[in-house]
CSV table of C-alpha atoms and ligand atoms in Angstrom, one decimal:
chain,number,residue,atom,x,y,z
A,24,MET,CA,13.4,28.4,11.0
A,25,SER,CA,10.1,27.3,9.4
A,26,ILE,CA,6.9,29.0,10.6
A,27,TYR,CA,6.0,25.6,12.1
A,28,GLN,CA,9.3,25.3,14.0
A,29,GLN,CA,8.7,28.7,15.4
A,30,LEU,CA,5.6,27.2,17.0
A,31,GLY,CA,7.5,24.2,18.2
A,32,VAL,CA,5.9,21.8,15.6
A,33,GLU,CA,8.2,19.7,13.5
A,34,PRO,CA,7.3,19.6,9.7
A,35,ILE,CA,7.2,16.1,8.4
A,36,ILE,CA,8.0,14.3,5.1
A,37,ASN,CA,4.6,13.4,3.8
A,38,ALA,CA,4.7,10.3,1.6
A,39,CYS,CA,1.1,9.5,2.6
A,40,GLY,CA,-0.7,11.8,0.2
A,41,THR,CA,-3.5,14.4,0.6
A,42,VAL,CA,-4.8,12.9,3.9
A,43,THR,CA,-6.6,15.3,6.3
A,44,ARG,CA,-4.5,14.2,9.3
A,45,LEU,CA,-1.4,15.5,7.7
A,46,GLY,CA,-2.7,18.8,6.4
A,47,GLY,CA,-4.3,17.9,3.0
A,48,ALA,CA,-2.9,18.8,-0.4
A,49,PRO,CA,-0.2,21.2,-1.4
A,50,MET,CA,-1.9,24.4,-2.7
A,51,PRO,CA,-0.4,25.7,-6.0
A,52,ALA,CA,1.0,29.2,-6.1
A,53,GLU,CA,-2.0,30.5,-8.1
A,54,VAL,CA,-4.3,29.3,-5.4
A,55,LEU,CA,-2.3,31.0,-2.6
A,56,ASP,CA,-2.2,34.2,-4.7
A,57,ALA,CA,-6.0,34.1,-5.2
A,58,PHE,CA,-6.4,33.6,-1.4
A,59,ALA,CA,-4.3,36.7,-0.8
A,60,GLN,CA,-6.1,38.8,-3.4
A,61,ALA,CA,-9.5,37.8,-2.0
A,62,ALA,CA,-8.4,39.0,1.5
A,63,ALA,CA,-7.8,42.5,0.3
A,64,GLU,CA,-11.5,43.4,-0.4
A,65,SER,CA,-14.9,42.8,1.0
A,66,VAL,CA,-17.9,41.2,-0.8
A,67,PRO,CA,-21.3,40.0,0.2
A,68,LEU,CA,-20.9,36.2,0.7
A,69,GLU,CA,-24.2,35.3,-0.9
A,70,HIS,CA,-23.1,37.0,-4.1
A,71,LEU,CA,-19.7,35.3,-4.0
A,72,GLN,CA,-21.4,31.9,-3.4
A,73,ALA,CA,-23.7,32.6,-6.4
A,74,ALA,CA,-20.6,33.2,-8.6
A,75,ALA,CA,-19.1,30.0,-7.2
A,76,SER,CA,-22.3,28.2,-8.1
A,77,ARG,CA,-21.9,29.4,-11.8
A,78,ARG,CA,-18.3,28.0,-11.9
A,79,ILE,CA,-19.3,24.7,-10.2
A,80,VAL,CA,-22.2,24.3,-12.6
A,81,ASP,CA,-19.8,24.7,-15.5
A,82,VAL,CA,-17.5,21.9,-14.4
A,83,THR,CA,-20.1,19.5,-12.9
A,84,GLY,CA,-23.0,19.9,-15.2
A,85,THR,CA,-25.4,20.3,-12.2
A,86,GLU,CA,-28.0,23.0,-11.6
A,87,ALA,CA,-26.3,24.7,-8.7
A,88,GLY,CA,-23.3,24.5,-6.4
A,89,LEU,CA,-22.0,25.8,-3.1
A,90,VAL,CA,-18.5,25.9,-1.6
A,91,THR,CA,-18.7,24.2,1.8
A,92,CYS,CA,-16.6,23.5,4.8
A,93,GLY,CA,-15.1,20.3,3.5
A,94,ALA,CA,-16.9,17.4,1.9
A,95,ALA,CA,-18.0,16.6,5.4
A,96,GLY,CA,-19.7,20.0,5.7
A,97,ALA,CA,-21.3,19.4,2.3
A,98,LEU,CA,-22.7,16.1,3.6
A,99,THR,CA,-24.2,17.8,6.7
A,100,LEU,CA,-25.6,20.7,4.7
A,101,GLY,CA,-26.9,18.3,2.0
A,102,ALA,CA,-28.7,16.2,4.6
A,103,ALA,CA,-30.1,19.4,6.2
A,104,ALA,CA,-31.4,20.6,2.8
A,105,ILE,CA,-33.1,17.3,2.2
A,106,LEU,CA,-34.6,17.3,5.8
A,107,THR,CA,-36.0,20.8,5.6
A,108,GLY,CA,-36.4,22.0,2.0
A,109,HIS,CA,-37.5,25.7,2.3
A,110,ASN,CA,-39.7,25.0,5.3
A,111,LEU,CA,-38.9,27.7,7.9
A,112,ALA,CA,-40.2,25.8,10.8
A,113,ARG,CA,-38.0,22.8,10.0
A,114,ILE,CA,-35.0,25.0,9.3
A,115,GLU,CA,-35.4,26.6,12.8
A,116,LYS,CA,-35.8,23.1,14.4
A,117,LEU,CA,-32.7,21.3,13.1
A,118,PRO,CA,-31.1,19.0,14.3
A,119,CYS,CA,-34.4,18.1,16.0
A,120,CYS,CA,-36.6,16.4,13.4
A,121,GLU,CA,-39.7,15.7,15.4
A,122,GLY,CA,-42.7,15.6,13.2
A,123,PHE,CA,-41.1,15.1,9.8
A,124,PRO,CA,-39.3,12.3,8.0
A,125,ASN,CA,-35.6,12.0,8.9
A,126,GLU,CA,-34.5,8.5,8.0
A,127,PHE,CA,-31.7,8.1,5.4
A,128,ILE,CA,-31.2,4.6,4.0
A,129,ILE,CA,-27.6,3.5,3.6
A,130,ALA,CA,-25.9,0.2,2.7
A,131,ARG,CA,-24.3,-1.3,5.8
A,132,GLU,CA,-21.0,-1.8,3.9
A,133,GLN,CA,-20.9,1.9,3.1
A,134,ARG,CA,-20.9,3.1,6.7
A,135,SER,CA,-17.9,4.9,8.1
A,136,GLY,CA,-16.9,7.6,10.6
A,137,TYR,CA,-18.1,10.1,8.0
A,138,ASP,CA,-21.7,9.0,8.9
A,139,HIS,CA,-21.4,11.6,11.7
A,140,SER,CA,-21.7,14.3,9.0
A,141,VAL,CA,-25.1,13.1,7.9
A,142,ARG,CA,-26.3,12.3,11.4
A,143,ALA,CA,-25.2,15.7,12.7
A,144,ALA,CA,-28.0,17.4,10.8
A,145,GLY,CA,-30.6,15.3,12.6
A,146,ALA,CA,-30.9,12.4,10.3
A,147,THR,CA,-31.0,8.8,11.5
A,148,LEU,CA,-29.5,6.0,9.4
A,149,VAL,CA,-31.3,2.9,8.4
A,150,GLU,CA,-28.9,0.2,7.3
A,151,VAL,CA,-29.6,-2.3,4.5
A,152,GLY,CA,-27.7,-5.2,3.1
A,153,PHE,CA,-24.9,-7.1,4.9
A,154,ASN,CA,-21.1,-7.2,4.9
A,155,GLU,CA,-21.1,-10.9,4.0
A,156,ILE,CA,-17.9,-10.9,2.0
A,157,VAL,CA,-15.9,-9.4,4.8
A,158,SER,CA,-17.4,-11.7,7.4
A,159,ASN,CA,-16.7,-14.6,5.0
A,160,ALA,CA,-20.4,-15.7,5.3
A,161,GLY,CA,-21.5,-15.2,1.7
A,162,VAL,CA,-20.8,-13.9,-1.8
A,163,ARG,CA,-23.4,-11.1,-2.4
A,164,ARG,CA,-23.3,-7.4,-1.7
A,165,THR,CA,-26.1,-4.9,-1.1
A,166,GLU,CA,-28.9,-5.2,-3.7
A,167,VAL,CA,-31.4,-2.6,-4.9
A,168,TRP,CA,-34.5,-4.4,-3.6
A,169,GLU,CA,-33.1,-4.1,-0.1
A,170,TYR,CA,-33.2,-0.3,-0.4
A,171,GLU,CA,-36.8,-0.5,-1.6
A,172,ALA,CA,-37.9,-2.8,1.2
A,173,ALA,CA,-36.6,-0.3,3.8
A,174,ILE,CA,-38.6,2.7,2.5
A,175,THR,CA,-41.3,3.9,4.9
A,176,PRO,CA,-43.2,7.1,5.5
A,177,HIS,CA,-40.2,8.1,7.7
A,178,THR,CA,-37.7,7.9,4.9
A,179,ALA,CA,-36.2,11.3,3.9
A,180,GLY,CA,-33.6,10.1,1.4
A,181,ILE,CA,-30.8,7.7,0.5
A,182,VAL,CA,-27.1,8.3,1.3
A,183,TYR,CA,-24.6,6.6,-1.0
A,184,VAL,CA,-20.8,6.5,-0.6
A,185,HIS,CA,-19.2,6.4,-4.1
A,186,ALA,CA,-16.2,4.2,-4.8
A,187,ASN,CA,-14.9,2.5,-7.9
A,188,ASP,CA,-16.5,-0.8,-6.9
A,189,SER,CA,-19.5,0.5,-5.0
A,190,CYS,CA,-22.4,-1.9,-5.2
A,191,PRO,CA,-25.2,-1.6,-6.3
A,192,GLN,CA,-24.4,1.0,-9.0
A,193,LEU,CA,-25.3,4.5,-8.2
A,194,GLN,CA,-27.6,5.0,-11.2
A,195,ASP,CA,-29.7,2.0,-10.1
A,196,VAL,CA,-30.1,3.4,-6.6
A,197,VAL,CA,-31.0,6.8,-8.1
A,198,ALA,CA,-33.7,5.2,-10.3
A,199,LEU,CA,-35.2,3.4,-7.4
A,200,ALA,CA,-35.1,6.5,-5.2
A,201,HIS,CA,-36.7,8.7,-7.8
A,202,ALA,CA,-39.4,6.1,-8.4
A,203,HIS,CA,-40.4,6.7,-4.8
A,204,GLY,CA,-39.9,10.5,-4.9
A,205,LEU,CA,-36.8,10.3,-2.7
A,206,PRO,CA,-33.5,12.3,-3.1
A,207,VAL,CA,-30.0,10.7,-3.1
A,208,LEU,CA,-27.1,12.3,-1.3
A,209,VAL,CA,-23.7,11.1,-2.6
A,210,ASP,CA,-20.4,11.2,-0.7
A,211,ALA,CA,-17.8,11.4,-3.5
A,212,ALA,CA,-15.3,13.2,-1.3
A,213,GLY,CA,-12.2,11.3,-2.5
A,214,GLU,CA,-13.4,10.3,-6.0
A,215,LEU,CA,-11.2,12.8,-7.9
A,216,PRO,CA,-9.3,12.2,-10.1
A,217,PRO,CA,-10.5,11.0,-12.6
A,218,ARG,CA,-11.7,14.5,-13.3
A,219,SER,CA,-14.4,13.0,-15.5
A,220,ASN,CA,-16.1,12.1,-12.2
A,221,LEU,CA,-16.9,15.8,-11.7
A,222,LYS,CA,-19.5,15.3,-14.4
A,223,ASP,CA,-20.0,11.5,-14.5
A,224,ILE,CA,-21.2,11.2,-10.8
A,225,PRO,CA,-23.9,14.0,-11.1
A,226,ALA,CA,-24.9,12.6,-14.5
A,227,THR,CA,-26.3,9.5,-12.7
A,228,GLY,CA,-29.1,11.8,-11.7
A,229,ALA,CA,-28.0,11.9,-8.1
A,230,ASP,CA,-29.7,14.9,-6.4
A,231,LEU,CA,-26.7,16.1,-4.3
A,232,VAL,CA,-23.0,15.2,-4.7
A,233,CYS,CA,-20.2,16.1,-2.3
A,234,PHE,CA,-16.6,16.5,-3.3
A,235,SER,CA,-13.6,17.4,-1.1
A,236,GLY,CA,-11.8,20.7,-2.1
A,237,GLY,CA,-8.7,19.9,-0.1
A,238,LYS,CA,-7.7,16.6,-1.6
A,239,ALA,CA,-6.8,16.2,-5.3
A,240,ILE,CA,-8.4,19.6,-6.3
A,241,ARG,CA,-5.8,21.2,-4.1
A,242,GLY,CA,-7.8,24.0,-2.7
A,243,PRO,CA,-7.7,25.1,1.0
A,244,GLN,CA,-7.9,22.0,3.2
A,245,ALA,CA,-11.2,22.9,4.8
A,246,THR,CA,-13.2,23.4,1.6
A,247,GLY,CA,-15.6,21.2,-0.2
A,248,ILE,CA,-18.3,21.3,-2.9
A,249,LEU,CA,-22.0,20.5,-2.7
A,250,CYS,CA,-23.7,20.4,-6.1
A,251,GLY,CA,-26.9,19.2,-7.6
A,252,ARG,CA,-30.5,20.2,-7.7
A,253,ARG,CA,-31.0,24.0,-7.5
A,254,ARG,CA,-33.8,23.7,-4.9
A,255,LEU,CA,-31.7,21.6,-2.6
A,256,VAL,CA,-28.5,23.7,-3.0
A,257,SER,CA,-30.6,26.8,-2.3
A,258,ALA,CA,-31.9,25.2,0.9
A,259,ALA,CA,-28.4,24.3,1.9
A,260,ALA,CA,-27.1,27.8,1.2
A,261,MET,CA,-29.8,29.3,3.3
A,262,GLN,CA,-28.8,27.3,6.3
A,263,MET,CA,-25.1,28.0,6.0
A,264,LEU,CA,-25.0,31.7,5.1
A,265,ASP,CA,-25.2,34.4,7.8
A,266,MET,CA,-28.7,35.7,7.9
A,267,ASP,CA,-28.4,38.9,10.0
A,268,ASP,CA,-30.3,41.3,7.8
A,269,HIS,CA,-33.7,43.0,7.5
A,270,LEU,CA,-36.3,41.4,5.3
A,271,GLU,CA,-36.9,44.8,3.7
A,272,LEU,CA,-33.2,44.9,2.7
A,273,TRP,CA,-32.5,41.3,2.0
A,274,ASP,CA,-31.8,40.8,-1.7
A,275,PRO,CA,-30.1,37.4,-2.2
A,276,PRO,CA,-29.0,36.5,-5.8
A,277,GLU,CA,-31.9,34.7,-7.3
A,278,GLU,CA,-29.9,32.0,-9.0
A,279,LEU,CA,-28.7,30.7,-5.6
A,280,ILE,CA,-31.5,31.5,-3.3
A,281,ASP,CA,-35.1,31.6,-4.4
A,282,ARG,CA,-36.5,34.4,-2.1
A,283,SER,CA,-40.0,33.6,-3.3
A,284,GLN,CA,-39.8,30.3,-1.4
A,285,PHE,CA,-39.7,32.1,1.9
A,286,LYS,CA,-42.4,33.7,3.9
A,287,GLY,CA,-39.9,35.4,6.0
A,288,ILE,CA,-36.2,35.7,6.5
A,289,PRO,CA,-34.9,32.7,8.5
A,290,ARG,CA,-32.4,33.3,11.3
A,291,HIS,CA,-29.0,31.7,11.3
A,292,GLY,CA,-29.5,28.1,10.3
A,293,PHE,CA,-28.1,24.9,11.4
A,294,GLY,CA,-25.1,25.3,9.0
A,295,ARG,CA,-23.9,28.6,10.4
A,296,SER,CA,-21.2,26.7,12.3
A,297,LEU,CA,-19.9,25.4,9.0
A,298,LYS,CA,-19.1,28.8,7.5
A,299,VAL,CA,-16.6,29.3,4.6
A,300,SER,CA,-14.5,32.5,4.2
A,301,LYS,CA,-14.4,34.6,1.1
A,302,GLU,CA,-10.7,33.8,0.7
A,303,GLU,CA,-11.5,30.0,0.9
A,304,VAL,CA,-14.2,30.3,-1.8
A,305,VAL,CA,-12.0,32.2,-4.2
A,306,ALA,CA,-9.0,29.9,-3.6
A,307,LEU,CA,-11.1,26.8,-4.1
A,308,LEU,CA,-12.6,28.1,-7.3
A,309,THR,CA,-9.0,28.8,-8.6
A,310,ALA,CA,-7.9,25.3,-7.7
A,311,LEU,CA,-11.1,23.8,-9.3
A,312,ASP,CA,-10.3,25.6,-12.6
A,313,LEU,CA,-6.7,24.2,-12.5
A,314,PHE,CA,-7.9,20.7,-11.6
A,315,ALA,CA,-10.7,20.6,-14.2
A,316,SER,CA,-8.5,22.0,-17.0
A,317,GLY,CA,-6.0,19.2,-16.6
A,318,VAL,CA,-3.1,21.4,-15.6
A,319,TYR,CA,-2.1,19.0,-12.8
A,320,ASP,CA,-1.4,16.3,-15.4
A,321,ARG,CA,1.9,18.0,-16.2
A,322,GLN,CA,3.2,16.8,-12.8
A,323,LEU,CA,2.5,13.1,-13.5
A,324,THR,CA,5.9,12.4,-15.1
A,325,GLU,CA,7.6,14.1,-12.2
A,326,TYR,CA,5.7,11.9,-9.7
A,327,ARG,CA,6.8,8.8,-11.5
A,328,ARG,CA,10.4,10.0,-11.5
A,329,LEU,CA,10.3,10.5,-7.8
A,330,LEU,CA,8.9,7.1,-7.1
A,331,ASP,CA,11.4,5.4,-9.5
A,332,LYS,CA,14.1,7.1,-7.5
A,333,VAL,CA,12.8,5.6,-4.2
A,334,ALA,CA,12.4,2.2,-5.7
A,335,ASP,CA,15.9,2.2,-7.2
A,336,SER,CA,17.5,3.3,-4.0
A,337,LEU,CA,15.9,0.3,-2.1
A,338,SER,CA,17.4,-2.3,-4.4
A,339,GLY,CA,19.8,-3.5,-1.7
A,340,ALA,CA,17.3,-3.3,1.2
A,341,LYS,CA,15.4,-6.1,2.9
A,342,ALA,CA,12.2,-5.3,0.9
A,343,SER,CA,10.8,-5.5,-2.5
A,344,CYS,CA,9.0,-2.8,-4.5
A,345,ARG,CA,6.0,-2.8,-6.8
A,346,MET,CA,4.5,0.2,-8.7
A,347,LEU,CA,0.8,0.3,-8.3
A,348,GLU,CA,-0.4,1.7,-11.6
A,349,PRO,CA,-3.3,4.2,-11.6
A,350,LEU,CA,-6.7,3.1,-12.9
A,351,THR,CA,-7.1,6.3,-15.0
A,352,PRO,CA,-4.5,8.3,-17.0
A,353,ASP,CA,-5.0,11.5,-14.9
A,354,ARG,CA,-4.1,9.7,-11.6
A,355,TRP,CA,-0.6,9.1,-10.3
A,356,PRO,CA,1.0,5.7,-9.4
A,357,VAL,CA,1.8,4.7,-5.8
A,358,LEU,CA,4.9,2.8,-4.8
A,359,GLU,CA,4.4,-0.2,-2.6
A,360,ILE,CA,7.3,-1.4,-0.4
A,361,PHE,CA,6.9,-5.0,0.8
A,362,ILE,CA,8.9,-5.5,4.1
A,363,ASP,CA,10.6,-8.8,4.5
A,364,ALA,CA,9.8,-9.1,8.2
A,365,ALA,CA,11.7,-12.3,8.8
A,366,ALA,CA,14.9,-11.0,7.2
A,367,LEU,CA,14.7,-7.6,8.8
A,368,GLY,CA,13.5,-8.6,12.2
A,369,LYS,CA,10.8,-6.0,12.3
A,370,SER,CA,7.3,-5.8,10.8
A,371,ALA,CA,5.9,-3.1,8.5
A,372,MET,CA,4.1,-1.6,11.6
A,373,ASP,CA,7.5,-1.4,13.4
A,374,VAL,CA,9.1,0.4,10.4
A,375,CYS,CA,6.1,2.7,10.0
A,376,ARG,CA,6.4,3.7,13.7
A,377,ALA,CA,10.1,4.2,13.6
A,378,LEU,CA,9.8,6.4,10.5
A,379,ARG,CA,7.3,8.6,12.3
A,380,GLY,CA,9.5,8.8,15.4
A,381,GLY,CA,12.6,9.9,13.5
A,382,SER,CA,13.9,13.3,12.6
A,383,PRO,CA,12.4,14.6,10.4
A,384,PRO,CA,9.3,12.5,11.0
A,385,VAL,CA,8.4,10.5,7.9
A,386,TYR,CA,4.8,9.5,7.3
A,387,VAL,CA,4.2,6.7,4.7
A,388,GLY,CA,0.8,5.2,3.5
A,389,HIS,CA,-0.4,2.8,6.2
A,390,ALA,CA,-3.4,1.1,4.6
A,391,GLY,CA,-1.4,-2.2,3.9
A,392,LEU,CA,0.6,-2.6,7.1
A,393,SER,CA,-1.2,-5.9,8.1
A,394,GLU,CA,0.0,-7.3,4.7
A,395,GLY,CA,3.5,-6.1,5.3
A,396,ARG,CA,3.2,-3.1,2.8
A,397,LEU,CA,4.2,0.5,3.1
A,398,GLN,CA,2.9,2.8,0.5
A,399,ILE,CA,4.5,5.9,-1.0
A,400,ASN,CA,2.2,8.5,-2.5
A,401,PRO,CA,4.1,11.2,-4.4
A,402,ILE,CA,1.6,14.0,-4.4
A,403,CYS,CA,3.1,15.9,-1.4
A,404,LEU,CA,6.7,15.0,-2.3
A,405,HIS,CA,9.5,16.9,-4.1
A,406,ASP,CA,13.3,16.1,-4.6
A,407,ALA,CA,14.5,17.3,-1.2
A,408,ALA,CA,11.8,15.4,0.6
A,409,VAL,CA,12.5,12.3,-1.4
A,410,SER,CA,16.2,12.4,-0.4
A,411,GLY,CA,15.2,12.6,3.2
A,412,LEU,CA,12.7,9.8,2.7
A,413,ILE,CA,15.2,7.5,1.1
A,414,LYS,CA,17.8,8.1,3.8
A,415,ARG,CA,15.3,7.2,6.5
A,416,LEU,CA,13.9,4.1,4.6
A,417,LEU,CA,17.5,2.8,4.2
A,418,GLU,CA,18.3,3.4,7.9
A,419,GLU,CA,15.2,1.4,9.0
A,420,MET,CA,15.4,-1.3,6.3
A,421,SER,CA,19.0,-2.3,5.9
B,512,PLP,C1,-12.1,12.7,2.9
B,512,PLP,C2,-13.4,12.2,2.9
B,512,PLP,C3,-14.5,12.9,3.5
B,512,PLP,C4,-14.3,14.2,4.2
B,512,PLP,O1,-13.9,15.2,3.2
B,512,PLP,P1,-13.3,16.6,3.8
B,512,PLP,O2,-13.2,17.5,2.6
B,512,PLP,O3,-12.0,16.3,4.5
B,512,PLP,O4,-14.4,17.1,4.8
B,512,PLP,C5,-15.8,12.3,3.5
B,512,PLP,N1,-16.0,11.1,3.0
B,512,PLP,C6,-15.0,10.3,2.4
B,512,PLP,C7,-15.3,9.0,1.8
B,512,PLP,C8,-13.7,10.9,2.4
B,512,PLP,O5,-12.7,10.2,1.8
């Protein structure tokens, strides 16, 4: 009986990918081993985070880095760092921002549920641009001048959500922000692979960049990375780390926390509720090394073989398949299954629901249901799971 079954929870076949709702990415054996080794000894967390910073600097080309509680935690800490800097009074006050600038400008089309992560620190969002293309009312997307027109003395920074086709380009937003002395906080949580993005996104000059550790990096699900300017990463670290020490004894690693910036030792900061364990830090760093070195590429042929097997098995079903090819060579393809609703007598939504409700439950990608598409992402699959997946697909689609 699996450890989940002992708890009365049925393990699923995950054809949906590294999504948070379904438990994130599968951790490689090296990562699990690193987690177990890290649990066997104690270390001061600020020294461990300084070591993490050195590794993150190597792979991102930034000045400093911090292992955070998910990319969402990185966004919250990044916003907190921008709001307070090293100002002890402000650090103590968060998330109340009375008396200092707390507005972050964001393109309306980049807003999502992850806004909470930025607002949680005390920021308020000021929207610019429209969503004219979606509302079928125009042809243009957000433009740089719109950010500039929204800057006031209350502006603390700009939030930017990175995607392949984000508009305007990040480097143009960074140039505008820097011309006004403002920092840019980038949500790049799901932008890996390509692994080149580890360096390319910070290379735009963005002040802070957030990556998820529990998606394609395959670290612990609740880890993330905040990297960028040393001064800001330092302010973020100060607000996350436990501060229960005497000023006379406090000796933080200089490369991560610039003690000279502080007139006293702050108490636990706003980010204390976003703590990360030593095991998670070590496991994430191990996964980051694997990801950045390209070791995961060796699995790409296997992923394609698994998807081909699914597609071949559906040749007689009331559906057609298409392989969605990856945009970069270090990404994997995704198989799209188009349901012939008229022939089958049920919609893609019906099939998706039935798959979830079966035994074992099967979860497929659900982003294209309204267009009659199921998606099969191979990253959490293996041969046994694929056999179960094929059996259930055939039962629902023949
Ligand atoms: C996944 C995701 C996040 C949150 O990342 P976690 O590591 O799960 O906290 C934030 N923003 C975007 C765009 C994401 O896709």
